[in-house]
Amino acid sequence: MNTTLMAFLGLAMIVTFMALIMAKKLSAFTSLVIVPILFGVLAGYGFFDTLTYAMAGIKSVASTFAMMTFAILYFGIMLLTGLFDPIVDKVVKWVKGDPLKVLVGTAILSAFVSLDGDGTTTVMIVCTAMIPIFDRLKIKKIYLATLIILTNGVMNLIPWGGPTARVMTVMHLDASKILPPLLPGMILSIIYTLGVAYYLGKKERRRLGVQENVEHVAEHYESEEEEENLKRPNLIWFNLILTIALVAALVLGKADSAILFGFGVAIALAFNYPKGKVQRHVISLLAPEMISVVIMVLGAGVLMGVLNGPVNVKGEYVSGMSHAIAIVLTQMIPSSFGKYFAIIIAVISAPGTYLLNNDAFYYGVLPPLAATAKAYGFSNLQIGFAALMGQAFHFLSPLVPFIYLLMDKTKITLGEYQSYIFRWCIGIFICFMVVGLILGYLPIL
């Protein structure tokens, strides 16, 4: 099958998946599994080879699956013990029922937590801390999702974040080279995000007012009586220190996040619920929420595996749909546009990192784009900087596993998630483009 047709099938697969989800014809999980397998057969892979590629995709998200499983269990346990109850009470008292303060505080918290460069950790920590407050004040949770995505998208550009690390590898750049050009845009984007939080907070303050007497609202897993029996107020300091130590280890990158959360779950269960029967009961209470989220990660792995298709011994996609999309993207640019090539790479990176996962875009699309850009006189730093601009939209992609966790926590659909947050992501993209043009990192030669 020729490259153009293969690229068309890849794009059609993503569009079909999105259409079925938005039209509510299929659930997200069934669409993530059925649609890729059907398109894999259409692409000529054969049914059983398609299943093989799907399995390869599932293996590629295994670490994310493990991390989400343990993270959901850990923070669920902390909720059951009542760790966050006094924190929520104090925050609500401090904000005095003011939605404006809550939303600005959410943006600040999300920015700090995102320093570890991991979206799942950010979602778990921020949602666990803030959702009870949003519930009490009846603030729209789409705003919580928006602020998490904007801040995490910006902070994900730190050198130990996924996309920047890939660019550093492909373009042979050191962290000390790539970070200074990115910092001005990151700072401006965080200021912009705080502005978005202020604007949304003003809207919610007008809608809800400042509430003086806010009733207690908590997440319930069982009856109130059983919930009280599972609280451990006498261990609150132990649980707080354990949580702080765990988050610090994550931020410092001392060990893989999956094993850190797994260790945290084991310690939390052993100290809070030492009896095996109670431990099993606690896990059974948290299991429904955990399964509903992590199964989506496996579905996303199926979609990525079929999109990537056959892989050679070096780990490169040799004839899959993502490889075909990469070739078509690089062929779309007329040679007469040479002096604008850095800007062109920046623009291509927006749909590129939406339609493809970061590995496929930065290891598949960027190298041929970079070779062409170098021929026109652009430096590795300028090319690498341009290739990161599209990250403003990357977290809107259905190929990003942790967004399903965020949607589950905030109770919004994929259609609501993408249509609302997209408008604010444009501002992040503009911030980086303006900084790049002014400071010369996106030059016109």
mmCIF file of C-alpha atoms in Angstrom, residues 16-289:
data_model
loop_
_atom_site.group_PDB
_atom_site.id
_atom_site.type_symbol
_atom_site.label_atom_id
_atom_site.label_comp_id
_atom_site.label_asym_id
_atom_site.label_seq_id
_atom_site.Cartn_x
_atom_site.Cartn_y
_atom_site.Cartn_z
ATOM 1 C CA THR A 16 -13.375 7.956 13.039
ATOM 2 C CA PHE A 17 -12.428 7.294 16.656
ATOM 3 C CA MET A 18 -13.090 10.941 17.589
ATOM 4 C CA ALA A 19 -16.402 11.023 15.685
ATOM 5 C CA LEU A 20 -17.724 7.885 17.378
ATOM 6 C CA ILE A 21 -16.792 9.219 20.809
ATOM 7 C CA MET A 22 -18.287 12.658 20.268
ATOM 8 C CA ALA A 23 -21.460 11.214 18.770
ATOM 9 C CA LYS A 24 -21.642 8.812 21.737
ATOM 10 C CA LYS A 25 -22.046 5.849 19.394
ATOM 11 C CA LEU A 26 -19.409 3.852 21.258
ATOM 12 C CA SER A 27 -17.768 4.160 24.644
ATOM 13 C CA ALA A 28 -14.220 5.499 24.628
ATOM 14 C CA PHE A 29 -12.690 2.108 25.462
ATOM 15 C CA THR A 30 -14.582 0.107 22.828
ATOM 16 C CA SER A 31 -13.779 2.746 20.208
ATOM 17 C CA LEU A 32 -10.092 2.752 21.192
ATOM 18 C CA VAL A 33 -9.930 -1.011 20.610
ATOM 19 C CA ILE A 34 -12.362 -1.739 17.757
ATOM 20 C CA VAL A 35 -11.564 1.184 15.428
ATOM 21 C CA PRO A 36 -7.767 0.618 15.262
ATOM 22 C CA ILE A 37 -8.162 -3.112 14.658
ATOM 23 C CA LEU A 38 -10.619 -2.502 11.805
ATOM 24 C CA PHE A 39 -8.292 0.067 10.226
ATOM 25 C CA GLY A 40 -5.306 -2.227 10.706
ATOM 26 C CA VAL A 41 -7.092 -4.857 8.630
ATOM 27 C CA LEU A 42 -7.990 -2.202 6.029
ATOM 28 C CA ALA A 43 -4.319 -1.183 5.872
ATOM 29 C CA GLY A 44 -3.462 -4.736 4.818
ATOM 30 C CA TYR A 45 -1.744 -5.828 8.015
ATOM 31 C CA GLY A 46 -3.937 -8.884 8.397
ATOM 32 C CA PHE A 47 -6.071 -9.546 11.443
ATOM 33 C CA PHE A 48 -3.504 -11.408 13.547
ATOM 34 C CA ASP A 49 -0.622 -9.054 12.678
ATOM 35 C CA THR A 50 -2.868 -6.169 13.661
ATOM 36 C CA LEU A 51 -3.404 -7.823 17.033
ATOM 37 C CA THR A 52 0.375 -8.206 17.349
ATOM 38 C CA TYR A 53 0.903 -4.471 16.767
ATOM 39 C CA ALA A 54 -1.900 -3.701 19.227
ATOM 40 C CA MET A 55 -0.134 -5.843 21.823
ATOM 41 C CA ALA A 56 3.109 -3.975 21.169
ATOM 42 C CA GLY A 57 1.213 -0.746 21.864
ATOM 43 C CA ILE A 58 -0.140 -2.158 25.130
ATOM 44 C CA LYS A 59 3.408 -3.077 26.167
ATOM 45 C CA SER A 60 4.537 0.473 25.397
ATOM 46 C CA VAL A 61 2.095 1.886 27.973
ATOM 47 C CA ALA A 62 2.808 -0.780 30.602
ATOM 48 C CA SER A 63 4.773 1.593 32.832
ATOM 49 C CA THR A 64 2.018 4.213 32.589
ATOM 50 C CA PHE A 65 -0.577 1.544 33.386
ATOM 51 C CA ALA A 66 1.359 0.434 36.475
ATOM 52 C CA MET A 67 1.939 3.987 37.646
ATOM 53 C CA MET A 68 -1.715 4.982 37.270
ATOM 54 C CA THR A 69 -2.877 1.842 39.068
ATOM 55 C CA PHE A 70 -0.684 2.498 42.096
ATOM 56 C CA ALA A 71 -1.241 6.279 42.031
ATOM 57 C CA ILE A 72 -5.034 5.917 42.080
ATOM 58 C CA LEU A 73 -4.784 3.385 44.906
ATOM 59 C CA TYR A 74 -2.411 5.568 46.908
ATOM 60 C CA PHE A 75 -4.427 8.767 46.745
ATOM 61 C CA GLY A 76 -7.645 6.821 47.247
ATOM 62 C CA ILE A 77 -6.208 5.426 50.469
ATOM 63 C CA MET A 78 -5.165 8.910 51.574
ATOM 64 C CA LEU A 79 -8.710 10.152 50.930
ATOM 65 C CA LEU A 80 -10.173 7.308 52.970
ATOM 66 C CA THR A 81 -7.830 8.016 55.887
ATOM 67 C CA GLY A 82 -9.032 11.635 55.914
ATOM 68 C CA LEU A 83 -5.595 13.135 55.187
ATOM 69 C CA PHE A 84 -7.013 15.907 53.031
ATOM 70 C CA ASP A 85 -10.024 16.796 55.190
ATOM 71 C CA PRO A 86 -8.229 19.355 57.423
ATOM 72 C CA ILE A 87 -6.318 20.709 54.413
ATOM 73 C CA VAL A 88 -9.567 21.255 52.500
ATOM 74 C CA ASP A 89 -11.195 22.824 55.553
ATOM 75 C CA LYS A 90 -8.319 25.283 55.957
ATOM 76 C CA VAL A 91 -8.192 26.125 52.232
ATOM 77 C CA VAL A 92 -11.945 26.729 52.080
ATOM 78 C CA LYS A 93 -11.681 28.917 55.165
ATOM 79 C CA TRP A 94 -8.754 30.828 53.626
ATOM 80 C CA VAL A 95 -10.455 31.435 50.288
ATOM 81 C CA LYS A 96 -13.651 32.366 52.156
ATOM 82 C CA GLY A 97 -15.795 30.646 49.565
ATOM 83 C CA ASP A 98 -14.292 32.786 46.765
ATOM 84 C CA PRO A 99 -14.089 30.904 43.419
ATOM 85 C CA LEU A 100 -11.543 33.431 42.113
ATOM 86 C CA LYS A 101 -9.019 32.510 44.801
ATOM 87 C CA VAL A 102 -9.708 28.803 44.279
ATOM 88 C CA LEU A 103 -8.998 28.911 40.534
ATOM 89 C CA VAL A 104 -5.866 31.038 40.818
ATOM 90 C CA GLY A 105 -4.650 28.749 43.606
ATOM 91 C CA THR A 106 -5.357 25.715 41.424
ATOM 92 C CA ALA A 107 -3.159 27.112 38.633
ATOM 93 C CA ILE A 108 -0.303 27.816 41.057
ATOM 94 C CA LEU A 109 -0.556 24.374 42.667
ATOM 95 C CA SER A 110 -0.660 22.641 39.294
ATOM 96 C CA ALA A 111 2.409 24.540 38.071
ATOM 97 C CA PHE A 112 4.463 23.481 41.101
ATOM 98 C CA VAL A 113 3.321 19.851 41.025
ATOM 99 C CA SER A 114 4.082 19.680 37.285
ATOM 100 C CA LEU A 115 7.783 20.178 37.993
ATOM 101 C CA ASP A 116 8.227 16.407 37.916
ATOM 102 C CA GLY A 117 7.243 16.469 34.230
ATOM 103 C CA ASP A 118 4.558 13.806 34.624
ATOM 104 C CA GLY A 119 0.912 14.449 33.779
ATOM 105 C CA THR A 120 -0.532 11.539 35.753
ATOM 106 C CA THR A 121 1.102 12.673 38.993
ATOM 107 C CA THR A 122 -0.152 16.218 38.457
ATOM 108 C CA VAL A 123 -3.718 15.050 37.823
ATOM 109 C CA MET A 124 -3.771 12.798 40.867
ATOM 110 C CA ILE A 125 -2.319 15.340 43.294
ATOM 111 C CA VAL A 126 -4.207 18.423 42.088
ATOM 112 C CA CYS A 127 -7.547 16.658 41.616
ATOM 113 C CA THR A 128 -7.314 14.917 44.983
ATOM 114 C CA ALA A 129 -6.607 18.209 46.738
ATOM 115 C CA MET A 130 -8.960 20.478 44.787
ATOM 116 C CA ILE A 131 -12.034 18.459 43.735
ATOM 117 C CA PRO A 132 -13.557 18.483 47.248
ATOM 118 C CA ILE A 133 -13.203 22.280 47.223
ATOM 119 C CA PHE A 134 -14.718 22.555 43.741
ATOM 120 C CA ASP A 135 -17.581 20.362 44.954
ATOM 121 C CA ARG A 136 -18.223 22.442 48.030
ATOM 122 C CA LEU A 137 -18.263 25.699 46.091
ATOM 123 C CA LYS A 138 -19.987 24.153 43.010
ATOM 124 C CA ILE A 139 -17.284 25.443 40.635
ATOM 125 C CA LYS A 140 -17.311 23.962 37.108
ATOM 126 C CA LYS A 141 -14.779 21.140 36.893
ATOM 127 C CA ILE A 142 -14.000 21.875 33.230
ATOM 128 C CA TYR A 143 -12.088 24.857 34.634
ATOM 129 C CA LEU A 144 -10.037 22.533 36.823
ATOM 130 C CA ALA A 145 -9.178 20.390 33.786
ATOM 131 C CA THR A 146 -8.298 23.494 31.762
ATOM 132 C CA LEU A 147 -5.853 24.865 34.323
ATOM 133 C CA ILE A 148 -4.175 21.494 34.837
ATOM 134 C CA ILE A 149 -3.654 21.028 31.097
ATOM 135 C CA LEU A 150 -2.357 24.564 30.504
ATOM 136 C CA THR A 151 0.133 24.514 33.362
ATOM 137 C CA ASN A 152 1.258 20.925 32.812
ATOM 138 C CA GLY A 153 1.680 21.557 29.093
ATOM 139 C CA VAL A 154 4.041 24.447 29.846
ATOM 140 C CA MET A 155 5.994 22.753 32.645
ATOM 141 C CA ASN A 156 6.339 19.578 30.565
ATOM 142 C CA LEU A 157 8.928 21.476 28.512
ATOM 143 C CA ILE A 158 11.517 21.243 31.279
ATOM 144 C CA PRO A 159 14.539 19.198 30.098
ATOM 145 C CA TRP A 160 13.501 16.063 31.999
ATOM 146 C CA GLY A 161 10.017 16.227 30.478
ATOM 147 C CA GLY A 162 9.213 13.830 27.658
ATOM 148 C CA PRO A 163 9.167 16.056 24.530
ATOM 149 C CA THR A 164 12.241 18.139 25.376
ATOM 150 C CA ALA A 165 14.263 15.034 26.229
ATOM 151 C CA ARG A 166 13.406 13.604 22.801
ATOM 152 C CA VAL A 167 14.361 16.827 21.027
ATOM 153 C CA MET A 168 17.655 16.937 22.923
ATOM 154 C CA THR A 169 18.384 13.389 21.729
ATOM 155 C CA VAL A 170 17.501 13.971 18.068
ATOM 156 C CA MET A 171 19.117 17.403 17.767
ATOM 157 C CA HIS A 172 22.142 16.605 19.971
ATOM 158 C CA LEU A 173 21.416 19.418 22.400
ATOM 159 C CA ASP A 174 22.377 19.746 26.047
ATOM 160 C CA ALA A 175 19.867 20.854 28.691
ATOM 161 C CA SER A 176 21.921 23.999 29.277
ATOM 162 C CA LYS A 177 21.414 24.905 25.599
ATOM 163 C CA ILE A 178 17.697 24.246 25.187
ATOM 164 C CA LEU A 179 16.373 25.482 28.543
ATOM 165 C CA PRO A 180 17.387 29.203 28.308
ATOM 166 C CA PRO A 181 15.477 29.728 25.017
ATOM 167 C CA LEU A 182 12.411 27.970 26.440
ATOM 168 C CA LEU A 183 12.319 29.785 29.799
ATOM 169 C CA PRO A 184 11.007 33.193 28.582
ATOM 170 C CA GLY A 185 8.127 31.514 26.765
ATOM 171 C CA MET A 186 7.409 29.289 29.748
ATOM 172 C CA ILE A 187 7.311 32.271 32.109
ATOM 173 C CA LEU A 188 5.053 34.252 29.768
ATOM 174 C CA SER A 189 2.780 31.207 29.327
ATOM 175 C CA ILE A 190 2.457 30.687 33.087
ATOM 176 C CA ILE A 191 1.537 34.377 33.468
ATOM 177 C CA TYR A 192 -1.023 33.869 30.695
ATOM 178 C CA THR A 193 -2.393 30.795 32.499
ATOM 179 C CA LEU A 194 -2.744 32.768 35.733
ATOM 180 C CA GLY A 195 -4.643 35.357 33.674
ATOM 181 C CA VAL A 196 -6.950 32.604 32.397
ATOM 182 C CA ALA A 197 -7.467 31.419 35.988
ATOM 183 C CA TYR A 198 -8.295 34.979 37.077
ATOM 184 C CA TYR A 199 -10.758 35.420 34.200
ATOM 185 C CA LEU A 200 -12.499 32.109 34.902
ATOM 186 C CA GLY A 201 -12.510 32.894 38.609
ATOM 187 C CA LYS A 202 -14.234 36.218 37.961
ATOM 188 C CA LYS A 203 -16.858 34.400 35.888
ATOM 189 C CA GLU A 204 -17.508 31.890 38.653
ATOM 190 C CA ARG A 205 -17.587 34.618 41.305
ATOM 191 C CA ARG A 206 -20.315 36.395 39.313
ATOM 192 C CA ARG A 207 -22.229 33.123 38.870
ATOM 193 C CA LEU A 208 -21.872 31.731 42.387
ATOM 194 C CA GLY A 209 -20.950 34.702 44.524
ATOM 195 C CA VAL A 210 -18.650 34.470 47.527
ATOM 196 C CA GLN A 211 -20.141 31.822 49.805
ATOM 197 C CA GLU A 212 -19.867 32.470 53.525
ATOM 198 C CA ASN A 213 -21.211 29.191 54.899
ATOM 199 C CA VAL A 214 -20.064 26.301 52.780
ATOM 200 C CA GLU A 215 -21.477 22.902 53.584
ATOM 201 C CA HIS A 216 -19.097 19.981 53.886
ATOM 202 C CA VAL A 217 -18.923 17.859 50.772
ATOM 203 C CA ALA A 218 -16.634 14.855 50.590
ATOM 204 C CA GLU A 219 -15.974 12.020 48.199
ATOM 205 C CA HIS A 220 -17.908 8.956 49.333
ATOM 206 C CA TYR A 221 -16.871 5.404 48.605
ATOM 207 C CA GLU A 222 -19.399 3.748 50.907
ATOM 208 C CA SER A 223 -21.832 4.813 53.581
ATOM 209 C CA GLU A 224 -20.899 7.726 55.833
ATOM 210 C CA GLU A 225 -20.623 5.349 58.809
ATOM 211 C CA GLU A 226 -18.149 3.111 57.024
ATOM 212 C CA GLU A 227 -16.241 6.132 55.747
ATOM 213 C CA GLU A 228 -15.812 7.361 59.303
ATOM 214 C CA ASN A 229 -14.603 3.921 60.398
ATOM 215 C CA LEU A 230 -11.871 4.023 57.760
ATOM 216 C CA LYS A 231 -10.565 7.463 58.754
ATOM 217 C CA ARG A 232 -7.265 7.558 60.624
ATOM 218 C CA PRO A 233 -6.978 11.003 62.276
ATOM 219 C CA ASN A 234 -4.310 9.693 64.649
ATOM 220 C CA LEU A 235 -2.047 8.893 61.675
ATOM 221 C CA ILE A 236 -2.510 12.153 59.807
ATOM 222 C CA TRP A 237 1.068 13.321 60.405
ATOM 223 C CA PHE A 238 2.493 9.969 59.301
ATOM 224 C CA ASN A 239 0.375 10.033 56.136
ATOM 225 C CA LEU A 240 1.310 13.649 55.427
ATOM 226 C CA ILE A 241 5.048 12.984 55.789
ATOM 227 C CA LEU A 242 4.755 9.853 53.647
ATOM 228 C CA THR A 243 2.929 11.797 50.917
ATOM 229 C CA ILE A 244 5.420 14.698 50.972
ATOM 230 C CA ALA A 245 8.355 12.281 50.817
ATOM 231 C CA LEU A 246 6.739 10.418 47.923
ATOM 232 C CA VAL A 247 6.082 13.598 45.925
ATOM 233 C CA ALA A 248 9.612 14.876 46.637
ATOM 234 C CA ALA A 249 11.105 11.603 45.376
ATOM 235 C CA LEU A 250 8.970 11.888 42.223
ATOM 236 C CA VAL A 251 10.052 15.464 41.534
ATOM 237 C CA LEU A 252 13.720 14.642 42.139
ATOM 238 C CA GLY A 253 13.472 11.589 39.900
ATOM 239 C CA LYS A 254 14.991 9.270 42.489
ATOM 240 C CA ALA A 255 13.181 6.195 41.143
ATOM 241 C CA ASP A 256 10.565 5.195 38.594
ATOM 242 C CA SER A 257 7.174 6.660 39.486
ATOM 243 C CA ALA A 258 5.394 3.288 39.228
ATOM 244 C CA ILE A 259 7.542 1.615 41.872
ATOM 245 C CA LEU A 260 7.462 4.720 44.085
ATOM 246 C CA PHE A 261 3.669 4.713 44.114
ATOM 247 C CA GLY A 262 3.629 0.923 44.546
ATOM 248 C CA PHE A 263 5.897 1.224 47.572
ATOM 249 C CA GLY A 264 3.719 4.071 48.891
ATOM 250 C CA VAL A 265 0.570 1.920 48.572
ATOM 251 C CA ALA A 266 2.196 -0.938 50.488
ATOM 252 C CA ILE A 267 3.397 1.333 53.313
ATOM 253 C CA ALA A 268 0.060 3.196 53.503
ATOM 254 C CA LEU A 269 -1.922 -0.041 53.749
ATOM 255 C CA ALA A 270 0.448 -1.624 56.285
ATOM 256 C CA PHE A 271 0.307 1.322 58.687
ATOM 257 C CA ASN A 272 -3.296 2.512 58.237
ATOM 258 C CA TYR A 273 -5.026 -0.834 57.813
ATOM 259 C CA PRO A 274 -2.721 -3.554 59.186
ATOM 260 C CA LYS A 275 -5.355 -6.311 59.072
ATOM 261 C CA GLY A 276 -5.390 -8.219 55.788
ATOM 262 C CA LYS A 277 -9.194 -8.362 55.663
ATOM 263 C CA VAL A 278 -9.468 -4.570 55.961
ATOM 264 C CA GLN A 279 -6.755 -4.083 53.343
ATOM 265 C CA ARG A 280 -8.667 -6.234 50.872
ATOM 266 C CA HIS A 281 -11.852 -4.299 51.640
ATOM 267 C CA VAL A 282 -10.132 -0.942 51.063
ATOM 268 C CA ILE A 283 -8.744 -2.119 47.725
ATOM 269 C CA SER A 284 -12.180 -3.412 46.685
ATOM 270 C CA LEU A 285 -13.688 -0.001 47.480
ATOM 271 C CA LEU A 286 -11.131 1.759 45.314
ATOM 272 C CA ALA A 287 -11.032 -0.830 42.512
ATOM 273 C CA PRO A 288 -14.037 0.441 40.468
ATOM 274 C CA GLU A 289 -12.512 3.900 40.053
#
